[in-house]
PDB file of C-alpha atoms in Angstrom:
ATOM      1  CA  GLY A   1      32.625 -25.093  98.900  1.00 43.00           C
ATOM      2  CA  ARG A   2      34.717 -23.180  95.930  1.00 44.00           C
ATOM      3  CA  LEU A   3      33.406 -19.995  97.242  1.00 47.00           C
ATOM      4  CA  HIS A   4      34.934 -21.047 101.035  1.00 46.00           C
ATOM      5  CA  VAL A   5      38.115 -21.473  99.434  1.00 46.00           C
ATOM      6  CA  VAL A   6      37.696 -18.221  97.664  1.00 49.00           C
ATOM      7  CA  LEU A   7      37.001 -16.291 101.122  1.00 48.00           C
ATOM      8  CA  GLY A   8      39.718 -17.827 102.798  1.00 52.00           C
ATOM      9  CA  GLU A   9      42.673 -16.177  99.877  1.00 53.00           C
ATOM     10  CA  VAL A  10      40.781 -12.500 100.329  1.00 51.00           C
ATOM     11  CA  ASP A  11      42.465 -10.242 102.422  1.00 57.00           C
ATOM     12  CA  ARG A  12      39.819  -8.173 103.543  1.00 58.00           C
ATOM     13  CA  PRO A  13      36.526  -9.197 101.870  1.00 69.00           C
ATOM     14  CA  GLY A  14      34.410  -6.558 100.633  1.00 85.00           C
ATOM     15  CA  THR A  15      31.041  -5.532  99.349  1.00 88.00           C
ATOM     16  CA  VAL A  16      28.440  -7.170  97.478  1.00 88.00           C
ATOM     17  CA  VAL A  17      25.896  -4.580  96.208  1.00 86.00           C
ATOM     18  CA  VAL A  18      22.034  -6.969  95.313  1.00 86.00           C
ATOM     19  CA  VAL A  19      20.796  -3.990  92.417  1.00 82.00           C
ATOM     20  CA  GLY A  20      17.512  -4.932  89.985  1.00 76.00           C
ATOM     21  CA  GLU A  21      14.200  -3.449  89.021  1.00 72.00           C
ATOM     22  CA  ILE A  22      11.338  -3.792  91.854  1.00 73.00           C
ATOM     23  CA  ASN A  23      10.008  -7.111  93.375  1.00 76.00           C
ATOM     24  CA  ARG A  24      12.227  -8.937  91.269  1.00 80.00           C
ATOM     25  CA  GLY A  25      13.509 -11.203  94.777  1.00 83.00           C
ATOM     26  CA  LYS A  26      16.699  -8.470  95.517  1.00 85.00           C
ATOM     27  CA  SER A  27      15.983  -9.441  98.648  1.00 86.00           C
ATOM     28  CA  SER A  28      15.988 -13.146  99.316  1.00 88.00           C
ATOM     29  CA  LEU A  29      18.929 -13.549  96.935  1.00 90.00           C
ATOM     30  CA  VAL A  30      20.514 -11.386 100.222  1.00 89.00           C
ATOM     31  CA  ASN A  31      19.276 -13.721 102.648  1.00 87.00           C
ATOM     32  CA  THR A  32      20.464 -16.115 100.486  1.00 90.00           C
ATOM     33  CA  LEU A  33      24.200 -14.087 100.814  1.00 90.00           C
ATOM     34  CA  LEU A  34      23.605 -14.070 104.234  1.00 91.00           C
ATOM     35  CA  GLY A  35      22.926 -17.368 105.450  1.00 90.00           C
ATOM     36  CA  VAL A  36      20.794 -15.954 108.579  1.00 84.00           C
ATOM     37  CA  GLY A  37      17.734 -16.477 107.594  1.00 81.00           C
ATOM     38  CA  ASP A  38      14.298 -13.397 106.725  1.00 83.00           C
ATOM     39  CA  LEU A  39      16.989 -10.469 108.025  1.00 83.00           C
ATOM     40  CA  ALA A  40      15.839  -8.483 104.466  1.00 83.00           C
ATOM     41  CA  PRO A  41      11.763  -8.648 104.994  1.00 80.00           C
ATOM     42  CA  VAL A  42      10.340 -10.727 101.912  1.00 82.00           C
ATOM     43  CA  ASP A  43       6.727 -11.073 100.934  1.00 74.00           C
ATOM     44  CA  ALA A  44       5.114 -10.723  97.424  1.00 69.00           C
ATOM     45  CA  GLU A  45       2.886  -7.602  99.207  1.00 70.00           C
ATOM     46  CA  ILE A  46       6.743  -6.313 100.866  1.00 70.00           C
ATOM     47  CA  THR A  47       9.307  -3.145  98.661  1.00 79.00           C
ATOM     48  CA  THR A  48      12.593  -2.590 100.150  1.00 80.00           C
ATOM     49  CA  SER A  49      12.176   1.542  99.990  1.00 82.00           C
ATOM     50  CA  VAL A  50      15.423   2.631 101.125  1.00 86.00           C
ATOM     51  CA  TYR A  51      19.062   0.715 100.378  1.00 87.00           C
ATOM     52  CA  VAL A  52      19.949  -2.020 103.499  1.00 90.00           C
ATOM     53  CA  ARG A  53      23.549  -2.569 104.406  1.00 93.00           C
ATOM     54  CA  PHE A  54      23.972  -5.650 106.254  1.00 93.00           C
ATOM     55  CA  THR A  55      27.527  -5.369 108.015  1.00 94.00           C
ATOM     56  CA  PRO A  56      29.223  -7.631 110.160  1.00 95.00           C
ATOM     57  CA  ALA A  57      28.103  -7.248 113.843  1.00 95.00           C
ATOM     58  CA  SER A  58      30.806  -5.776 115.650  1.00 95.00           C
ATOM     59  CA  ASP A  59      30.449  -4.000 119.008  1.00 95.00           C
ATOM     60  CA  ASP A  60      28.942  -0.528 117.777  1.00 94.00           C
ATOM     61  CA  LEU A  61      25.930  -3.429 116.044  1.00 96.00           C
ATOM     62  CA  PRO A  62      25.591  -5.951 117.536  1.00 96.00           C
ATOM     63  CA  ALA A  63      23.864  -8.883 115.350  1.00 95.00           C
ATOM     64  CA  GLY A  64      19.761  -8.458 115.532  1.00 93.00           C
ATOM     65  CA  THR A  65      20.102  -4.626 115.704  1.00 96.00           C
ATOM     66  CA  ALA A  66      19.896  -2.306 112.900  1.00 95.00           C
ATOM     67  CA  LEU A  67      20.276   1.344 113.118  1.00 95.00           C
ATOM     68  CA  VAL A  68      17.644   3.410 110.196  1.00 93.00           C
ATOM     69  CA  GLU A  69      19.816   6.147 109.274  1.00 92.00           C
ATOM     70  CA  PHE A  70      17.899   9.903 108.419  1.00 88.00           C
ATOM     71  CA  PRO A  71      19.658  12.824 107.480  1.00 84.00           C
ATOM     72  CA  GLY A  72      21.555  13.280 110.497  1.00 82.00           C
ATOM     73  CA  ALA A  73      20.959  11.175 112.876  1.00 85.00           C
ATOM     74  CA  ALA A  74      20.120   7.731 113.618  1.00 89.00           C
ATOM     75  CA  HIS A  75      17.371   5.267 115.328  1.00 90.00           C
ATOM     76  CA  ARG A  76      19.041   1.989 117.104  1.00 94.00           C
ATOM     77  CA  ILE A  77      16.202  -0.803 116.481  1.00 94.00           C
ATOM     78  CA  PRO A  78      15.869  -4.449 116.556  1.00 95.00           C
ATOM     79  CA  ALA A  79      16.179  -6.151 113.818  1.00 94.00           C
ATOM     80  CA  THR A  80      13.202  -8.270 113.515  1.00 93.00           C
ATOM     81  CA  GLU A  81      11.663  -4.733 112.819  1.00 93.00           C
ATOM     82  CA  LEU A  82      13.301  -3.752 109.634  1.00 91.00           C
ATOM     83  CA  SER A  83      10.363  -4.076 107.945  1.00 90.00           C
ATOM     84  CA  ASP A  84       8.489  -1.249 109.659  1.00 91.00           C
ATOM     85  CA  TRP A  85      11.104   1.292 108.899  1.00 91.00           C
ATOM     86  CA  VAL A  86      12.632  -0.184 105.533  1.00 87.00           C
ATOM     87  CA  THR A  87       9.305  -1.107 103.237  1.00 85.00           C
ATOM     88  CA  VAL A  88       6.690   0.734 101.202  1.00 82.00           C
ATOM     89  CA  GLY A  89       3.869   0.658 103.471  1.00 83.00           C
ATOM     90  CA  GLY A  90       6.056  -0.235 106.554  1.00 87.00           C
ATOM     91  CA  ARG A  91       4.561   1.656 109.969  1.00 89.00           C
ATOM     92  CA  HIS A  92       7.403   4.348 109.866  1.00 87.00           C
ATOM     93  CA  ALA A  93       8.586   4.241 106.143  1.00 84.00           C
ATOM     94  CA  ALA A  94       6.838   7.562 106.306  1.00 84.00           C
ATOM     95  CA  GLY A  95       8.793   8.896 108.973  1.00 83.00           C
ATOM     96  CA  VAL A  96       9.238   9.847 112.560  1.00 80.00           C
ATOM     97  CA  PRO A  97       8.824  13.431 113.397  1.00 79.00           C
ATOM     98  CA  ALA A  98      11.424  15.634 113.549  1.00 73.00           C
ATOM     99  CA  GLU A  99      11.331  16.365 116.926  1.00 72.00           C
ATOM    100  CA  ARG A 100      11.735  12.695 117.846  1.00 72.00           C
ATOM    101  CA  LEU A 101      14.995  12.627 116.378  1.00 71.00           C
ATOM    102  CA  ALA A 102      16.541  15.359 117.151  1.00 68.00           C
ATOM    103  CA  PRO A 103      15.078  16.974 120.496  1.00 66.00           C
ATOM    104  CA  GLY A 104      14.000  20.627 120.998  1.00 65.00           C
ATOM    105  CA  THR A 105      13.223  20.846 117.137  1.00 63.00           C
ATOM    106  CA  PRO A 106      10.516  23.304 116.772  1.00 63.00           C
ATOM    107  CA  VAL A 107       8.039  21.818 114.618  1.00 58.00           C
ATOM    108  CA  ASP A 108       7.135  18.316 115.527  1.00 55.00           C
ATOM    109  CA  SER A 109       4.226  18.271 112.202  1.00 64.00           C
ATOM    110  CA  VAL A 110       7.293  17.293 110.125  1.00 74.00           C
ATOM    111  CA  LEU A 111       8.041  13.498 108.937  1.00 80.00           C
ATOM    112  CA  VAL A 112      11.178  12.548 108.403  1.00 83.00           C
ATOM    113  CA  PRO A 113      11.578  10.135 106.264  1.00 86.00           C
ATOM    114  CA  PRO A 114      14.595   7.122 106.901  1.00 89.00           C
ATOM    115  CA  VAL A 115      17.216   6.756 103.824  1.00 89.00           C
ATOM    116  CA  SER A 116      19.191   4.161 104.973  1.00 91.00           C
ATOM    117  CA  ALA A 117      19.538   0.813 107.815  1.00 93.00           C
ATOM    118  CA  ARG A 118      22.503  -1.105 109.115  1.00 95.00           C
ATOM    119  CA  VAL A 119      22.018  -4.368 109.886  1.00 95.00           C
ATOM    120  CA  GLY A 120      24.615  -6.429 112.594  1.00 96.00           C
ATOM    121  CA  VAL A 121      25.023  -9.857 111.064  1.00 95.00           C
ATOM    122  CA  ASP A 122      26.354 -12.894 111.749  1.00 93.00           C
ATOM    123  CA  ALA A 123      26.248 -13.980 107.826  1.00 89.00           C
ATOM    124  CA  THR A 124      27.701 -18.059 107.976  1.00 87.00           C
ATOM    125  CA  VAL A 125      27.527 -18.172 103.880  1.00 87.00           C
ATOM    126  CA  LEU A 126      30.100 -14.693 103.146  1.00 86.00           C
ATOM    127  CA  PRO A 127      31.016 -14.195 106.804  1.00 87.00           C
ATOM    128  CA  GLY A 128      32.796 -10.563 107.070  1.00 90.00           C
ATOM    129  CA  VAL A 129      31.403  -9.386 103.372  1.00 91.00           C
ATOM    130  CA  THR A 130      28.874  -6.502 103.211  1.00 92.00           C
ATOM    131  CA  VAL A 131      25.835  -7.141 101.220  1.00 91.00           C
ATOM    132  CA  VAL A 132      23.464  -4.182 100.439  1.00 89.00           C
ATOM    133  CA  ASP A 133      19.922  -4.937  99.401  1.00 87.00           C
ATOM    134  CA  HIS A 134      19.545  -1.607  97.267  1.00 83.00           C
ATOM    135  CA  PRO A 135      15.727  -0.816  95.537  1.00 79.00           C
ATOM    136  CA  LEU A 136      17.961   1.113  92.262  1.00 64.00           C
ATOM    137  CA  VAL A 137      15.859   4.025  91.598  1.00 52.00           C
ATOM    138  CA  GLN A 138      13.944   2.841  88.294  1.00 46.00           C
ATOM    139  CA  HIS A 139      14.452   5.573  86.081  1.00 44.00           C
ATOM    140  CA  LYS A 140      18.203   4.384  87.273  1.00 51.00           C
ATOM    141  CA  LEU A 141      18.117   1.143  85.901  1.00 49.00           C
ATOM    142  CA  THR A 142      15.590   2.412  82.631  1.00 51.00           C
ATOM    143  CA  LEU A 143      18.626   4.307  81.556  1.00 51.00           C
ATOM    144  CA  MET A 144      21.468   1.898  82.280  1.00 50.00           C
ATOM    145  CA  ARG A 145      19.674  -0.940  80.985  1.00 53.00           C
ATOM    146  CA  ARG A 146      19.037   1.137  77.205  1.00 54.00           C
ATOM    147  CA  LYS A 147      20.048  -0.613  74.269  1.00 51.00           C
ATOM    148  CA  ASP A 148      21.779   2.297  72.765  1.00 55.00           C
ATOM    149  CA  ALA A 149      23.699   2.991  76.059  1.00 57.00           C
ATOM    150  CA  SER A 150      27.146   3.025  75.915  1.00 60.00           C
ATOM    151  CA  THR A 151      28.884  -0.284  78.285  1.00 61.00           C
ATOM    152  CA  ASN A 152      31.081   2.274  80.173  1.00 65.00           C
ATOM    153  CA  SER A 153      27.886   4.481  80.580  1.00 64.00           C
ATOM    154  CA  PHE A 154      26.226   1.705  81.870  1.00 58.00           C
ATOM    155  CA  ARG A 155      29.741   0.926  84.462  1.00 63.00           C
ATOM    156  CA  ARG A 156      29.823   4.597  85.510  1.00 67.00           C
ATOM    157  CA  LEU A 157      25.370   4.749  86.419  1.00 63.00           C
ATOM    158  CA  LEU A 158      26.036   1.688  88.162  1.00 62.00           C
ATOM    159  CA  GLY A 159      29.320   2.912  89.988  1.00 65.00           C
ATOM    160  CA  GLU A 160      27.485   5.802  91.014  1.00 65.00           C
ATOM    161  CA  GLN A 161      24.985   3.943  92.670  1.00 58.00           C
ATOM    162  CA  ILE A 162      27.480   1.583  94.500  1.00 58.00           C
ATOM    163  CA  GLU A 163      29.798   4.168  95.394  1.00 63.00           C
ATOM    164  CA  GLU A 164      27.315   6.481  97.075  1.00 60.00           C
ATOM    165  CA  HIS A 165      25.605   3.744  99.020  1.00 50.00           C
ATOM    166  CA  THR A 166      28.200   2.448 100.746  1.00 51.00           C
ATOM    167  CA  SER A 167      30.751   4.899 101.506  1.00 54.00           C
TER     168      SER A 167
END
């Protein structure tokens, strides 16, 4: 349809960031935008805990693989295990021992939680576009929604969120 025609006119596809309140269907929308099934974990009991970038597959990040990102480190996993790492209550959402991320770390009892993830995908609906599933921090969303907040304030706060998570 029209979406494919418009995308064909764009020299360099960009990024779509899906933000909103908790449990409002952001991950379902991301899956629809990607057109590749249930890559973004979805369930009535699942809440995304960190932002996830679904990027065009590459040699470094083939389709079906993911990089769970930690401060100063990343851990490669099959995309099918994503919910274990990026959802509230996921098996590894609380973090992994520092020793696992940086061998030789003297204190193994410290858990380092993931801060984000990147998933390689061959999107069928928005090919070449990065789609970000972002569990926008609730207090920032509340600030953005305040009736007395100016349009410029809203745009600045949203821009900060997008810049922080797409760069």
